[in-house]
Coordinates of C-alpha atoms and ligand atoms in Angstrom, one line a residue:
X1 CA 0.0 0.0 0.0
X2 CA 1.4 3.4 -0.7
X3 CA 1.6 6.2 2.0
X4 CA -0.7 9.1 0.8
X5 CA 1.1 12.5 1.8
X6 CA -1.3 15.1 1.5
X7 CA 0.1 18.7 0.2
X8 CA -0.5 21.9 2.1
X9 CA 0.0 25.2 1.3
X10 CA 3.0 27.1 2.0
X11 CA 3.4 28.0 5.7
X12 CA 5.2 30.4 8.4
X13 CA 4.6 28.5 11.3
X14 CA 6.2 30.4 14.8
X15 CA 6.7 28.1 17.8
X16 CA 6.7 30.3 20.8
X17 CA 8.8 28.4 23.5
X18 CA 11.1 26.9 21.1
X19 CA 13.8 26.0 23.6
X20 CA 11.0 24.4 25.4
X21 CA 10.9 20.7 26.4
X22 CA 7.5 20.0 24.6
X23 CA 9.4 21.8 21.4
X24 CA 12.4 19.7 21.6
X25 CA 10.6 16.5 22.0
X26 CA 7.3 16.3 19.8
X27 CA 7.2 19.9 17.9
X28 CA 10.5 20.2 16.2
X29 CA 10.9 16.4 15.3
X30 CA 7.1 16.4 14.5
X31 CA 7.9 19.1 11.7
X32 CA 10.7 17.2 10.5
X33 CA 8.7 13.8 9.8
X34 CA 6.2 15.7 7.7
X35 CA 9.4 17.4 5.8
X36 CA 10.7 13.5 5.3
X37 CA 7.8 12.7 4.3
X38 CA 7.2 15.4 1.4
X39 CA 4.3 17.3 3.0
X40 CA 6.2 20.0 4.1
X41 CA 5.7 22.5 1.2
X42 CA 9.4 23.8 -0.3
X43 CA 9.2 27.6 0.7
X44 CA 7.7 26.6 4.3
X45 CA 9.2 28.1 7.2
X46 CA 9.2 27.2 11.1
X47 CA 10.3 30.4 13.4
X48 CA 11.7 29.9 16.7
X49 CA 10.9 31.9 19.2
X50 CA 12.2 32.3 22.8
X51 CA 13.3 34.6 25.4
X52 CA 17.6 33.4 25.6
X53 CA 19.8 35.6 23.4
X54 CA 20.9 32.8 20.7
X55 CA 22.5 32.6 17.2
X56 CA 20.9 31.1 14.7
X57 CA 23.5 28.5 14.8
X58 CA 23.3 28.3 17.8
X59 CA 19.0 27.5 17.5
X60 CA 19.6 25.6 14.6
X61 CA 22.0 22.9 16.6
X62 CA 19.6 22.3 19.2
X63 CA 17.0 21.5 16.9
X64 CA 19.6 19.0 15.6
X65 CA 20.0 17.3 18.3
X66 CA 16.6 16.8 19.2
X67 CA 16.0 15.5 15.7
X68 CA 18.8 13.1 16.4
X69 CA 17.0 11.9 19.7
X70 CA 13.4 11.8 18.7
X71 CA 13.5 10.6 14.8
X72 CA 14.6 6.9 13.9
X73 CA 17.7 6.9 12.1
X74 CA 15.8 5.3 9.1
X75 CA 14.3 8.8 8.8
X76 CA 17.7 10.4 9.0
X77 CA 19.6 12.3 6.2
X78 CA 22.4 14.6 6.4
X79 CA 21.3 16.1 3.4
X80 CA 17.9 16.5 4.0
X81 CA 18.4 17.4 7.6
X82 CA 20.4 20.4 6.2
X83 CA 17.4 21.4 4.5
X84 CA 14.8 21.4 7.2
X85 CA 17.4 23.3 9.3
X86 CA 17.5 25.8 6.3
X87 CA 14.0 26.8 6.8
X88 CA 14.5 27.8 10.5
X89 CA 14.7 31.2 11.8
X90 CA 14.9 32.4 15.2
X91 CA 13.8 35.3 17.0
X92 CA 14.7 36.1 20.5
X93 CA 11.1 37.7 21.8
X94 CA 9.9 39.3 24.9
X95 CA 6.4 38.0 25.6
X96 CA 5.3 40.6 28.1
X97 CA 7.2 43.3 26.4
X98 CA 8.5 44.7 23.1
X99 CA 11.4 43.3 22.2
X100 CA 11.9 41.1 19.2
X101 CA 8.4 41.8 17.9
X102 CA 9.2 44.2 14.8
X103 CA 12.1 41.0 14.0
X104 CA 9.2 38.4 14.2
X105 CA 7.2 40.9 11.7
X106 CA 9.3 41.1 9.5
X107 CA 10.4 37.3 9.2
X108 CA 6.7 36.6 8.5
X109 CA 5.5 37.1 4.8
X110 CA 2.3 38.5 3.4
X111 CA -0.1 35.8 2.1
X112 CA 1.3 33.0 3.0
X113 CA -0.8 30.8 5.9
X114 CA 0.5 32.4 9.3
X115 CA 0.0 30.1 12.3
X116 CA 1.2 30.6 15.8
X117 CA 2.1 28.0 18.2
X118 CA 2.2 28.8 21.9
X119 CA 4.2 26.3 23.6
X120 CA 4.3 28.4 26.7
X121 CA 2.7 28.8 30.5
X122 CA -0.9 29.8 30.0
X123 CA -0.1 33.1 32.2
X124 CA 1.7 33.8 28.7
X125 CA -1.1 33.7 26.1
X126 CA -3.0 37.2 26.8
X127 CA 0.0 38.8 26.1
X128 CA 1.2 36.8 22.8
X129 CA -2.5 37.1 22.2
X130 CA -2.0 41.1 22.2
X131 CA 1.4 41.8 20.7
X132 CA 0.7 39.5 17.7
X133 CA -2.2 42.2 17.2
X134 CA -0.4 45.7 18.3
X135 CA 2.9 44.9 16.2
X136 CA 0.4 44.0 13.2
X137 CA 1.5 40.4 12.8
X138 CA -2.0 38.6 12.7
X139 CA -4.5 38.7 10.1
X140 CA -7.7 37.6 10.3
X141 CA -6.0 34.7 8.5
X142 CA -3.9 33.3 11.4
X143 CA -4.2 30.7 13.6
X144 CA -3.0 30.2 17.3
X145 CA -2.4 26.5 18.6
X146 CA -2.9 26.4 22.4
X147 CA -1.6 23.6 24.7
X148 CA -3.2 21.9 27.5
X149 CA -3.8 22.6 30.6
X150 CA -6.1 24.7 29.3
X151 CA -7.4 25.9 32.8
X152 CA -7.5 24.0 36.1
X153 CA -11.2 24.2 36.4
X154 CA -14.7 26.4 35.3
X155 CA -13.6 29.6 35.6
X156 CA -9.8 29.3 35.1
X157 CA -10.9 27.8 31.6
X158 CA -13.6 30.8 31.0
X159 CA -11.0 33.6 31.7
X160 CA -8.6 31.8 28.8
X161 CA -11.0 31.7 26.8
X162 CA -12.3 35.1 27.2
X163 CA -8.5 36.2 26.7
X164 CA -7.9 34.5 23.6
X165 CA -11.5 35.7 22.4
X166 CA -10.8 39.4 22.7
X167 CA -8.0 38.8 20.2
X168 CA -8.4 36.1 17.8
X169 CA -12.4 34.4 16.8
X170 CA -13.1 30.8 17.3
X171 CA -12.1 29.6 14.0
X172 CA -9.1 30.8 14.6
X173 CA -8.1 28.9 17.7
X174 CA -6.6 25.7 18.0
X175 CA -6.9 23.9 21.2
X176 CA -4.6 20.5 21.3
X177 CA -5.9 18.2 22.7
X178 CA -2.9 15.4 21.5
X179 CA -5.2 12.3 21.9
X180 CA -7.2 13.4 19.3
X181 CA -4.3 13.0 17.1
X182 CA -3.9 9.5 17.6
X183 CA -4.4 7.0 14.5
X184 CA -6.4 4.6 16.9
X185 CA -8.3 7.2 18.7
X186 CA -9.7 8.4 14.9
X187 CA -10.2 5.1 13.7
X188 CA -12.8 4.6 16.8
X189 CA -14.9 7.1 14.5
X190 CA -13.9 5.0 11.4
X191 CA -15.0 1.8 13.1
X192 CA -18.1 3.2 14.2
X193 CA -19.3 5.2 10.7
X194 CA -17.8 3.5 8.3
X195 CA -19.1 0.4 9.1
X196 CA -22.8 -0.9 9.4
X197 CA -21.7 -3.9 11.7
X198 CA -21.4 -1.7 15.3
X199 CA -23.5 0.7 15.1
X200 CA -26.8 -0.9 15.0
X201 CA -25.9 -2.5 18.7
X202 CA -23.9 0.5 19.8
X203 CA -26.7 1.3 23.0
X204 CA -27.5 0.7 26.2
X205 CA -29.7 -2.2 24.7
X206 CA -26.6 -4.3 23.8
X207 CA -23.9 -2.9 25.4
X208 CA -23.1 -3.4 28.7
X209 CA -20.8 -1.4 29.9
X210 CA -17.5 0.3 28.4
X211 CA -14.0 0.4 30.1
X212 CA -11.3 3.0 29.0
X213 CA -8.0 2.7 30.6
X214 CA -5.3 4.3 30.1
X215 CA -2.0 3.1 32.1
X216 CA 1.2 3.9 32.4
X217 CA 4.6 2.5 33.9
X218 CA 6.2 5.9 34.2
X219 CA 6.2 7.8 37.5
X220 CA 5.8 11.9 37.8
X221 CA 9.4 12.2 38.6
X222 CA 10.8 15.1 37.2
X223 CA 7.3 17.0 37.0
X224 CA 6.5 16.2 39.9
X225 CA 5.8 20.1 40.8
X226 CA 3.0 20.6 37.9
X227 CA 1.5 17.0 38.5
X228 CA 0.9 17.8 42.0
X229 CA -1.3 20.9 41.5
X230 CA -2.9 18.7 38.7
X231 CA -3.4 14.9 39.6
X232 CA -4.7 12.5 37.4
X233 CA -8.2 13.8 37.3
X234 CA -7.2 17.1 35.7
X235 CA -3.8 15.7 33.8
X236 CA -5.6 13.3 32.3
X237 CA -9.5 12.1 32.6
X238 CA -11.1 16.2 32.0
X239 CA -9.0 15.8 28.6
X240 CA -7.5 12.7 27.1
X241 CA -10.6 10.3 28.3
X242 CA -13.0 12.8 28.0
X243 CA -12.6 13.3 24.4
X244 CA -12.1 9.1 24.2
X245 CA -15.5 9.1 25.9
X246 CA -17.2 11.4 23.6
X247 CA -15.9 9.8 20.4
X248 CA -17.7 5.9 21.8
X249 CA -20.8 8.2 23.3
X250 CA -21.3 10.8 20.6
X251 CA -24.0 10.3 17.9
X252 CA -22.9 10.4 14.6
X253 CA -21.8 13.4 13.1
X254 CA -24.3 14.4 9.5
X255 CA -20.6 15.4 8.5
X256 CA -17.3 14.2 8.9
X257 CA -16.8 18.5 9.7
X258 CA -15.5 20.2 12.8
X259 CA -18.6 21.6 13.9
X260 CA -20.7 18.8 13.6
X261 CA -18.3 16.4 15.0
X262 CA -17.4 18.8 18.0
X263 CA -21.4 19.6 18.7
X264 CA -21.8 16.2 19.4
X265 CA -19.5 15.9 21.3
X266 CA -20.6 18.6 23.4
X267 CA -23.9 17.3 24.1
X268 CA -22.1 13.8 25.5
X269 CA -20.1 15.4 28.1
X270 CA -23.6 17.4 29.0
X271 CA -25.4 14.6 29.9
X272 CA -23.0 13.0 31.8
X273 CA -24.4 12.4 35.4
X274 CA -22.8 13.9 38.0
X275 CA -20.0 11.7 40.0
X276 CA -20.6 10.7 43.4
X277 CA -17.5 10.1 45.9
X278 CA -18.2 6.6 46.3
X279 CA -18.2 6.1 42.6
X280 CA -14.0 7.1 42.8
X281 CA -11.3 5.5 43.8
X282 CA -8.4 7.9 44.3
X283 CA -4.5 6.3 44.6
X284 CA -0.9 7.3 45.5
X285 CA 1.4 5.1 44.2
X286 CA 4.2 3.8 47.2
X287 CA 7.8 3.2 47.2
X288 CA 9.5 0.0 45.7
X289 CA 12.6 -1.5 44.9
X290 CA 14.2 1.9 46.0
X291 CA 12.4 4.0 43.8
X292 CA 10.5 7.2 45.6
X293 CA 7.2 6.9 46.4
X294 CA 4.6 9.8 45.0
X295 CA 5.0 12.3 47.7
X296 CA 8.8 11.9 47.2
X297 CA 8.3 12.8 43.5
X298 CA 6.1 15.0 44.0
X299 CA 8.4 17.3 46.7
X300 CA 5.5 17.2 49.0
X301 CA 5.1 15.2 52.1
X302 CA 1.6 15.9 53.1
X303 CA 0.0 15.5 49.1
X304 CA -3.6 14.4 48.6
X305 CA -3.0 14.7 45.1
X306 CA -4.3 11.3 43.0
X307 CA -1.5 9.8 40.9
X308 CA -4.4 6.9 39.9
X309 CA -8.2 7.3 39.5
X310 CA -10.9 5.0 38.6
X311 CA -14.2 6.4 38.3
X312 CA -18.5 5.3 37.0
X313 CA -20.2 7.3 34.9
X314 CA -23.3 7.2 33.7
X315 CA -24.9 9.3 30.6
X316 CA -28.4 10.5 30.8
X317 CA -29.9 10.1 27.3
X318 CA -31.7 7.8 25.2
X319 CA -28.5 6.2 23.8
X320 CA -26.6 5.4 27.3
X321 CA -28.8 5.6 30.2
X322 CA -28.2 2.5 31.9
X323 CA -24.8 1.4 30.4
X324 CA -22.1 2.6 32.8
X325 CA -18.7 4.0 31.6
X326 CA -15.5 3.3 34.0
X327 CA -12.6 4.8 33.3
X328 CA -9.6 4.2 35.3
X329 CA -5.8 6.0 34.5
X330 CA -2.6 6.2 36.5
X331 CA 1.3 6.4 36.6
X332 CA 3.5 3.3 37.4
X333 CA 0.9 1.0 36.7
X334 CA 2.0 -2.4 35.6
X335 CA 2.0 -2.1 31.8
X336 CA 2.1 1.0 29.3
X337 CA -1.5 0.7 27.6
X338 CA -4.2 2.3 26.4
X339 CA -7.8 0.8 25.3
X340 CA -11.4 1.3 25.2
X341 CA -13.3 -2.2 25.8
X342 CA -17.0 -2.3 24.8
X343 CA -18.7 -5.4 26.5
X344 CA -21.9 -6.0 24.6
X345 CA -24.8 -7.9 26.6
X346 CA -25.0 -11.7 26.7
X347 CA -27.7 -12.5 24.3
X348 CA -31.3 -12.9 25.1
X349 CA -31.9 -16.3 25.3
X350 CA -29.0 -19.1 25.2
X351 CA -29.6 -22.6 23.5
X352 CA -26.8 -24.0 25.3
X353 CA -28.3 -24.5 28.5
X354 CA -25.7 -26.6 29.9
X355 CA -22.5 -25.4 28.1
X356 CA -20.2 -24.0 30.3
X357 CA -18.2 -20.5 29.2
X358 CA -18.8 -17.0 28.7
X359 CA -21.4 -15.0 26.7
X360 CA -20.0 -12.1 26.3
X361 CA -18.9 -10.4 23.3
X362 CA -16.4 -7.3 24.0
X363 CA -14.5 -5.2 21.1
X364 CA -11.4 -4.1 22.0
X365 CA -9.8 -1.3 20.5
X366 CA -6.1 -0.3 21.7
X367 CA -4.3 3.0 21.4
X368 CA -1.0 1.7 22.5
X369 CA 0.9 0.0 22.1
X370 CA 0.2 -2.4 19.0
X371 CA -2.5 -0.5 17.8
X372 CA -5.3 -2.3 16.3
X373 CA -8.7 -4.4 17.9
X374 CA -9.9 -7.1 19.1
X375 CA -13.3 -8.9 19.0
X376 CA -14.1 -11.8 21.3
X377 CA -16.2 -14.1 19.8
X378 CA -17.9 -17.4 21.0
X379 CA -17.3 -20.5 19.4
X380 CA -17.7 -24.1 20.1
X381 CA -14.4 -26.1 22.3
X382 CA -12.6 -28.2 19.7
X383 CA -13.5 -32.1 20.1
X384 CA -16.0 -34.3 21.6
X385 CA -17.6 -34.5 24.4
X386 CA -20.8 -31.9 24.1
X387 CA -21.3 -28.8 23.4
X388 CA -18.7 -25.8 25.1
X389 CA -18.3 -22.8 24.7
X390 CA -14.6 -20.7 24.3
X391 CA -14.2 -17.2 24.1
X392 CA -11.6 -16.6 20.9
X393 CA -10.4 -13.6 19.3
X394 CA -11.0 -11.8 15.7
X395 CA -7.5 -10.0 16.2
X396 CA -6.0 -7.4 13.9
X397 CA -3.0 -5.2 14.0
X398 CA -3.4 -2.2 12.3
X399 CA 0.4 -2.5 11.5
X400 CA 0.1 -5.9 10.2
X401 CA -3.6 -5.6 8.0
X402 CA -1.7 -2.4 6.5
X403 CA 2.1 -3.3 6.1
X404 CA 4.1 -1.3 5.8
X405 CA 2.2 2.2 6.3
X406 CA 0.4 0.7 9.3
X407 CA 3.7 0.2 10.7
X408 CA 4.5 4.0 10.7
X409 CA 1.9 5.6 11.8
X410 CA 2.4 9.2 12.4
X411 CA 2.8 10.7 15.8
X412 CA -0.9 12.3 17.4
X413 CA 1.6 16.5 16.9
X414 CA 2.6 15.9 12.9
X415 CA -0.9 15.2 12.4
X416 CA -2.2 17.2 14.3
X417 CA 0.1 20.5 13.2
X418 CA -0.4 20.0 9.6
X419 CA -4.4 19.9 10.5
X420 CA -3.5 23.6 11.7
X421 CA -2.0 24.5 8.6
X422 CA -4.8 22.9 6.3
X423 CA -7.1 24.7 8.4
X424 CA -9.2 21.9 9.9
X425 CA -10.3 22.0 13.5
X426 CA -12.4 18.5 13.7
X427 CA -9.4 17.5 16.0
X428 CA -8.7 20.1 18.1
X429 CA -11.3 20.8 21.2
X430 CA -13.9 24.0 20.8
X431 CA -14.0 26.4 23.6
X432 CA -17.2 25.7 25.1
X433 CA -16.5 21.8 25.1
X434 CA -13.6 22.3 27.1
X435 CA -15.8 24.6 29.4
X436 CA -18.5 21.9 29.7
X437 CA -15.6 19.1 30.4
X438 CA -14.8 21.1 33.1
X439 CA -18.3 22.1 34.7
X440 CA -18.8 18.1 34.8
X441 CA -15.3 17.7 36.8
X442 CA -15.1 20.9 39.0
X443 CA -17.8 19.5 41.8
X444 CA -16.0 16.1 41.5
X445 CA -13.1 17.5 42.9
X446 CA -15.1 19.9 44.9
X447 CA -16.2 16.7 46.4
X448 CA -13.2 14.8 47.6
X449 CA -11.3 18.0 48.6
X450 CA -14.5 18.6 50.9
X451 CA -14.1 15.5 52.6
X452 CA -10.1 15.8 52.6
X453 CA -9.5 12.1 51.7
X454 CA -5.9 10.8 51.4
X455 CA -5.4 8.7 48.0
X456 CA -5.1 5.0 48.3
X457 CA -1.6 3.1 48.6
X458 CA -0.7 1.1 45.7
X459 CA 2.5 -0.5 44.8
X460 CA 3.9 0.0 41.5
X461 CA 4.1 -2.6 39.0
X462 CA 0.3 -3.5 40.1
X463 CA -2.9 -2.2 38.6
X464 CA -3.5 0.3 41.0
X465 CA -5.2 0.3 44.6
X466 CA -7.4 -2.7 45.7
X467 CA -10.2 -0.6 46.6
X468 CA -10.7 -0.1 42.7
X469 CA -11.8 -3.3 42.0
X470 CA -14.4 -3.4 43.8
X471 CA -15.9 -0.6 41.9
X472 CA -16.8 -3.3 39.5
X473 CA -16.9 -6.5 41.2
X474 CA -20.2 -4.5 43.2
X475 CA -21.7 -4.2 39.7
X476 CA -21.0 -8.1 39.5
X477 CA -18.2 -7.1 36.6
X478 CA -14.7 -6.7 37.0
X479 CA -11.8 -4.9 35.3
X480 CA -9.8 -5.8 31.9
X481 CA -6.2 -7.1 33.3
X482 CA -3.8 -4.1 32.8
X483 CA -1.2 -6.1 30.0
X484 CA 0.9 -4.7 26.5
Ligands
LIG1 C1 0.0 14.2 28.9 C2 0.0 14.1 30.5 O1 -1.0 15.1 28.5 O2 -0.3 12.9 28.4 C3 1.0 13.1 31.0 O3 0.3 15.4 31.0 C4 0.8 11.8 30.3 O4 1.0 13.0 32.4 C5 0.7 11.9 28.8 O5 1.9 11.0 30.6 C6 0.3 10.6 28.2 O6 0.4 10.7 26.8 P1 0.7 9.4 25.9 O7 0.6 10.0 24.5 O8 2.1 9.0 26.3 O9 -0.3 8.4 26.2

């Protein structure tokens, strides 16, 4: 099969915060992927922008190295890595005052698509907001790429968005959301509208219930002063699951168009019930085999800050109401992995009175690693003896069903930068949906900070606190086994 590389026009793309970590690790060897890869129009340019006093060489070597540690060497070319580094400018810039603006004017050119990436604090937006306007360097034209957290709760998200309004409209405004830029996480929308297998069953009527986990084996070492003020239920499940909840819940789109897809969206995460505390399970992850526990990471003895969460929702509406939703995410889990598990009913009425073995159907679809899915199907045991009943798989690897492009699928920021450029928001998260995501999680937390409970031990390596299995187990179900 041959990769499709879908041209864009020609671009000035600034990255403010270009000595950043978020730059060095995803943006800049993001760019460079689509430039191996031939999307990258040939008078494009990528403008760094930061507050150190640096030569462009200087600029130009860092973004070398990170391209050395982030791309695979099969992607590597001297020659071609010369070129990229060609279109790079840098600009040292003053965000909350005047200097460097008039240079950053007159590096960008007339006509061409302007787009403005702000890889910076959110205290920092207003103000880039403001200058790109005084100094004359937006156009109704350009487009702004804002980076998550995009508030800590209602009104925190309400005053950035109020900020950004005064200066640039809707359209205009990209908020990444870097889930939505996953290859899995859009092919939930192929699987569910492309085909007429799922969708017929995709209700309360047949489904179940729906599991979303998403694990990880790392700890918060290193950020452990952001995390802290955050905790999984902000870093992760008012965001990432959110949106992985709206695309299962959502009805479908009339349009595959940003609008439609993000209205419906919109009106999932406004029926979701409210969250009571004993629907939450809350965890710390402990120390082991030397390594620091979370309040060790985290620089803060006394933290009541959840490194894990599990939680049951429920969705009031015709679709959902009485299928539950149980998402569970956390740090130093036992595996790295991501999935969404639908568990459709048992049918109606079984035949096989006496056979022994599950009932149960469940699709699994998973983000990471190894993307692809998995159905589990019933069939009859092998051999003689009466009828039983085994649970087998219909597997598929993306990577393997589509060779050799399957195997390289881009990363969630290519994709999701070059959507910037091409003007398409359908992945990036409107204004009032992140507002809404945040109404729905604002009295959660209200809730446990209320009652001032301390997280739940769990050892790493494990799949989090005991306590969270028996969120399930009361509901008579119980949790996928956390494995790659
Ligand atoms: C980020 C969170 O948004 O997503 C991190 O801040 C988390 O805490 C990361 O580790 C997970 O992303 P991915 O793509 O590795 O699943």
């Amino acid at each position: 099969m041959v990769s499709r590389v879908i041209p864009v026009d020609t671009f000035d793309l600034v990255i403010f915060g270009a000595t950043g970590d978020l730059a060095r690790r995803k943006i800049f060897p993001g760019l460079y992927r689509r430039f191996w890869a031939g999307q990258v129009p040939p008078d494009s340019r990528i403008i760094g922008a930061a507050r150190s006093a640096m030569a462009l060489a200087e600029f130009r070597a860092q973004v070398l190295a990170s391209i050395e540690e982030f791309v695979s060497p099969d992607k590597r070319d001297a020659a071609r890595i010369d070129e990229f580094l060609g279109r790079i400018a840098y600009v040292q810039i003053d965000a909350t005052g005047s200097g460097g603006w008039a240079q950053l004017k007159a590096e960008m050119r007339p006509g061409m698509i302007g787009a403005f990436y702000f890889s910076v604090a959110p205290s920092l937006f207003g103000d880039l907001a403001e200058r790109l306007h005084r100094h004359g360097i937006a156009t109704a034209e350009s487009r702004i790429v804002v980076e998550k957290p995009f508030g800590r709760d209602l009104a925190s998200a309400r005053a950035l968005n109020a900020t950004l309004a005064a200066h640039f409209a809707e359209r205009q405004i990209y908020r990444i959301d870097h889930y939505l830029g996953k290859e899995t996480v859009q092919n939930l929308m192929a699987v569910r509208f492309a085909n007429i297998l799922f969708e017929p069953l995709w209700n309360a009527q047949h489904i179940d219930h729906v599991q979303i986990t998403v694990a990880e084996t790392v700890g918060v070492g290193g950020r452990g002063s952001y995390y802290d003020k955050s905790g999984a239920m902000r870093d992760m499940v008012q965001n990432h699951m959110m949106q992985l909840l709206c695309l299962i819940a959502m009805e479908p789109p009339y349009h595959f168009d940003p609008n439609a897809v993000r209205d419906e969206k919109l009106k999932v995460i406004r029926a979701l019930d409210p969250v009571g505390q004993d629907q939450i399970v809350r965890g710390q992850y402990t120390s082991a085999s030397g390594q620091p526990d979370y309040l060790t990471d985290a620089g803060n003895p006394e933290s009541l800050t959840e490194s894990y969460i599990a939680l049951k929702v429920g969705i009031s509406n015709w679709r959902w109401k009485g299928t539950p939703f149980y998402l569970r995410t956390g740090k130093k889990l036992r595996a790295r992995t991501s999935e969404i598990a639908i568990t459709f009913r048992e049918p109606p009425h079984s035949i096989f009175d006496d056979a022994p073995g599950w009932r149960e159907n469940v699709l699994a679809i998973r983000l990471q690693p190894n993307e692809g899915m998995n159905l589990m199907v019933m069939i009859k045991e092998p051999g003689p003896g009466g009828m039983r009943l085994v649970q087998v798989p219909l597997d598929m690897s993306f990577a393997k069903a589509l060779g050799a492009e399957g195997a390289d699928i881009p990363d969630a920021y290519e994709r999701l930068i070059m959507d910037v450029i091409r003007g398409n928001q359908t992945l990036f998260m409107r204004g009032d949906e992140v507002e809404a995501a945040w109404a729905w999680t604002d009295p959660i937390i209200a809730g446990w900070e209320a009652a001032g409970r301390r997280p739940k031990p769990y050892d790493p390596g494990t799949s989090g606190p005991e306590d969270a299995l028996m969120l399930l187990h009361r509901d008579g179900r119980r949790w996928r086994e956390i494995k790659e």
